[in-house]
CSV table of C-alpha atoms in Angstrom, one decimal:
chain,number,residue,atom,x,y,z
D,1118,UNK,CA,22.5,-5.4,8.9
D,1119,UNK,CA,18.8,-5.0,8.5
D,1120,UNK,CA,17.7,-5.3,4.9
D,1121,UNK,CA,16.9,-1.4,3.7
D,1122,UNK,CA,13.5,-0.6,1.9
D,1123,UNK,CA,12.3,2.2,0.5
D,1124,UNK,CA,9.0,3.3,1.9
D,1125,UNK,CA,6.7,5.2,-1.4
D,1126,UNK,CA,3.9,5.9,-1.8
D,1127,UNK,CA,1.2,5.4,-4.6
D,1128,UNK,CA,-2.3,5.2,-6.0
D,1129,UNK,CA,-4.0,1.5,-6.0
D,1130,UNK,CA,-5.0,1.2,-10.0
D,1131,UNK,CA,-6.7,-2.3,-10.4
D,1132,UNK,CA,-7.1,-5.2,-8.2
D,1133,UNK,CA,-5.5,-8.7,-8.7
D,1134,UNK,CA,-6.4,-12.1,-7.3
D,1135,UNK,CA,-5.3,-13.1,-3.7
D,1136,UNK,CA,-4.5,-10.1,-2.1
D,1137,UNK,CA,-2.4,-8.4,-5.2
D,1138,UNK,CA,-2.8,-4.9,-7.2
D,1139,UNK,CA,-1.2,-2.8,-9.6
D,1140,UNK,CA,0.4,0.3,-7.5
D,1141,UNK,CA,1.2,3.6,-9.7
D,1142,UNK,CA,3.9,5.1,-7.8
D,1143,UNK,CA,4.0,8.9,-7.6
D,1144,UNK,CA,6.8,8.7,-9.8
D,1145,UNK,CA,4.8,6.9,-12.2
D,1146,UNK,CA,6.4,3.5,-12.0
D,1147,UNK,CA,3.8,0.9,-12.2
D,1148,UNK,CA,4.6,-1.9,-9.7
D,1149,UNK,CA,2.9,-5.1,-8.1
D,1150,UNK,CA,1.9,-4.7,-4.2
D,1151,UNK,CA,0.6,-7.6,-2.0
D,1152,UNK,CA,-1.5,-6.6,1.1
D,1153,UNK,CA,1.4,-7.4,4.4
D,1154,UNK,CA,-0.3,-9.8,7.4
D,1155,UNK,CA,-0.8,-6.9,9.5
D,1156,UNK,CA,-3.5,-5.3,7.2
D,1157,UNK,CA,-4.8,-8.5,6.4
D,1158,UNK,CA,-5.1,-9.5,9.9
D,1159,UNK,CA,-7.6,-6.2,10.4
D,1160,UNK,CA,-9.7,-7.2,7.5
D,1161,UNK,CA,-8.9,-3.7,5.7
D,1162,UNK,CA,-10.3,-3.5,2.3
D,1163,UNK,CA,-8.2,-1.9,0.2
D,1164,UNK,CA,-9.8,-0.8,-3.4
D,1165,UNK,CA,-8.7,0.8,-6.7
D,1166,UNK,CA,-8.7,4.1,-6.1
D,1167,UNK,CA,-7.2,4.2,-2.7
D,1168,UNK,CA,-3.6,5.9,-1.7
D,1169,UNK,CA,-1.1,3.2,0.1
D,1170,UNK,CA,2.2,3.3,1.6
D,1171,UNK,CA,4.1,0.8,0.0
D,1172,UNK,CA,7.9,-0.6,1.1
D,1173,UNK,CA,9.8,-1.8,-1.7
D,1174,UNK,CA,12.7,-3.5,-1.6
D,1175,UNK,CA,15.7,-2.0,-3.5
D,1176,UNK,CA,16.9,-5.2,-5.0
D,1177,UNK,CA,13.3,-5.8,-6.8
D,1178,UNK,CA,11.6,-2.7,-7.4
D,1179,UNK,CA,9.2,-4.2,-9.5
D,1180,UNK,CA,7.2,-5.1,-6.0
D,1181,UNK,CA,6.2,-4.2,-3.0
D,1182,UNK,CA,4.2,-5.0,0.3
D,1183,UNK,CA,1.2,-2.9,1.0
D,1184,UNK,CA,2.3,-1.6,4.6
D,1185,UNK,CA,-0.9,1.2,5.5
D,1186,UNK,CA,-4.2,2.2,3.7
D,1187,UNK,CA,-3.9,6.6,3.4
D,1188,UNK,CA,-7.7,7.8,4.9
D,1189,UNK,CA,-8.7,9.5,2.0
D,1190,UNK,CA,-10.6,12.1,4.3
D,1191,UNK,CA,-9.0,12.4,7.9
D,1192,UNK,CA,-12.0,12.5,10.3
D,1193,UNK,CA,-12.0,15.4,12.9
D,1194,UNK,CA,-13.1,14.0,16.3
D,1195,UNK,CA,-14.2,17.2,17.7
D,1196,UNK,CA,-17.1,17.6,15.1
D,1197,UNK,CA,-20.5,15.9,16.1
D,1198,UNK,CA,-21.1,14.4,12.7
Protein backbone atom coordinates (compact mmCIF):
# COMPACT_ATOMS: atom_id res chain seq x y z
CA UNK A 1 0.00 0.00 0.00
CA UNK A 2 0.99 3.45 -1.14
CA UNK A 3 2.07 5.77 1.66
CA UNK A 4 -1.08 8.37 2.19
CA UNK A 5 -0.38 12.21 2.36
CA UNK A 6 -2.42 14.84 3.03
CA UNK A 7 -2.31 17.43 0.30
CA UNK A 8 -2.89 21.41 2.27
CA UNK A 9 -2.48 24.16 1.39
CA UNK A 10 -0.68 27.29 2.85
CA UNK A 11 0.92 30.72 2.75
CA UNK A 12 5.00 30.73 2.22
CA UNK A 13 6.00 33.06 5.45
CA UNK A 14 9.92 33.33 5.31
CA UNK A 15 12.49 31.66 3.33
CA UNK A 16 15.24 29.22 4.68
CA UNK A 17 18.54 28.16 3.25
CA UNK A 18 18.72 25.42 0.48
CA UNK A 19 15.41 25.24 -0.81
CA UNK A 20 13.40 25.39 2.71
CA UNK A 21 10.59 27.82 4.23
CA UNK A 22 8.31 28.21 6.90
CA UNK A 23 4.66 27.24 5.42
CA UNK A 24 1.52 28.76 7.65
CA UNK A 25 -1.13 26.26 6.95
CA UNK A 26 -4.60 27.53 6.52
CA UNK A 27 -5.21 26.00 9.69
CA UNK A 28 -2.55 27.93 11.14
CA UNK A 29 -0.10 25.22 11.86
CA UNK A 30 3.26 26.50 11.08
CA UNK A 31 5.34 23.75 9.35
CA UNK A 32 8.79 23.34 7.36
CA UNK A 33 8.35 22.72 3.45
CA UNK A 34 11.22 21.84 1.01
CA UNK A 35 10.77 22.70 -2.73
CA UNK A 36 10.09 18.64 -4.51
CA UNK A 37 12.59 17.99 -7.71
CA UNK A 38 9.91 18.70 -10.05
CA UNK A 39 9.67 22.45 -9.15
CA UNK A 40 13.13 22.60 -8.80
CA UNK A 41 13.84 21.12 -12.08
CA UNK A 42 11.58 24.21 -13.73
CA UNK A 43 13.62 26.75 -11.92
CA UNK A 44 10.31 28.16 -10.14
CA UNK A 45 11.04 30.77 -7.66
CA UNK A 46 8.95 30.50 -4.90
CA UNK A 47 8.94 33.63 -2.33
CA UNK A 48 7.46 34.68 0.99
CA UNK A 49 4.25 35.65 0.24
CA UNK A 50 3.33 33.15 -2.21
CA UNK A 51 0.27 30.39 -1.74
CA UNK A 52 1.63 26.55 -2.19
CA UNK A 53 0.24 23.23 -2.23
CA UNK A 54 1.97 21.36 0.15
CA UNK A 55 1.80 17.17 0.78
CA UNK A 56 2.49 16.22 4.26
CA UNK A 57 3.00 13.17 5.40
CA UNK A 58 0.62 11.99 8.26
CA UNK A 59 3.29 10.38 10.36
CA UNK A 60 5.43 13.87 10.52
CA UNK A 61 3.21 16.75 10.15
CA UNK A 62 5.72 18.99 11.23
CA UNK A 63 6.94 18.93 7.26
CA UNK A 64 6.16 18.93 4.04
CA UNK A 65 7.24 18.91 0.28
CA UNK A 66 6.33 21.95 -1.69
CA UNK A 67 4.34 20.04 -4.62
CA UNK A 68 2.85 23.42 -6.97
CA UNK A 69 3.36 27.25 -6.71
CA UNK A 70 -0.83 28.85 -6.60
CA UNK A 71 -0.67 31.86 -9.52
CA UNK A 72 -1.55 34.46 -7.40
CA UNK A 73 -3.48 36.10 -10.42
CA UNK A 74 -4.77 33.42 -13.08
CA UNK A 75 -4.01 34.97 -16.54
CA UNK A 76 -6.96 35.06 -19.02
CA UNK A 77 -5.68 34.13 -22.52
CA UNK A 78 -8.38 35.71 -24.48
CA UNK A 79 -7.39 39.32 -23.25
CA UNK A 80 -4.64 41.10 -25.49
CA UNK A 81 -2.67 42.36 -22.52
Amino acid sequence: MKDEKWILEGLVVESLRNGMFRVRLDNDDLILGYISGKIRRSYIRILPGDRVKIEVSRYDSTRGRIIFRIDPKPRNKDSND
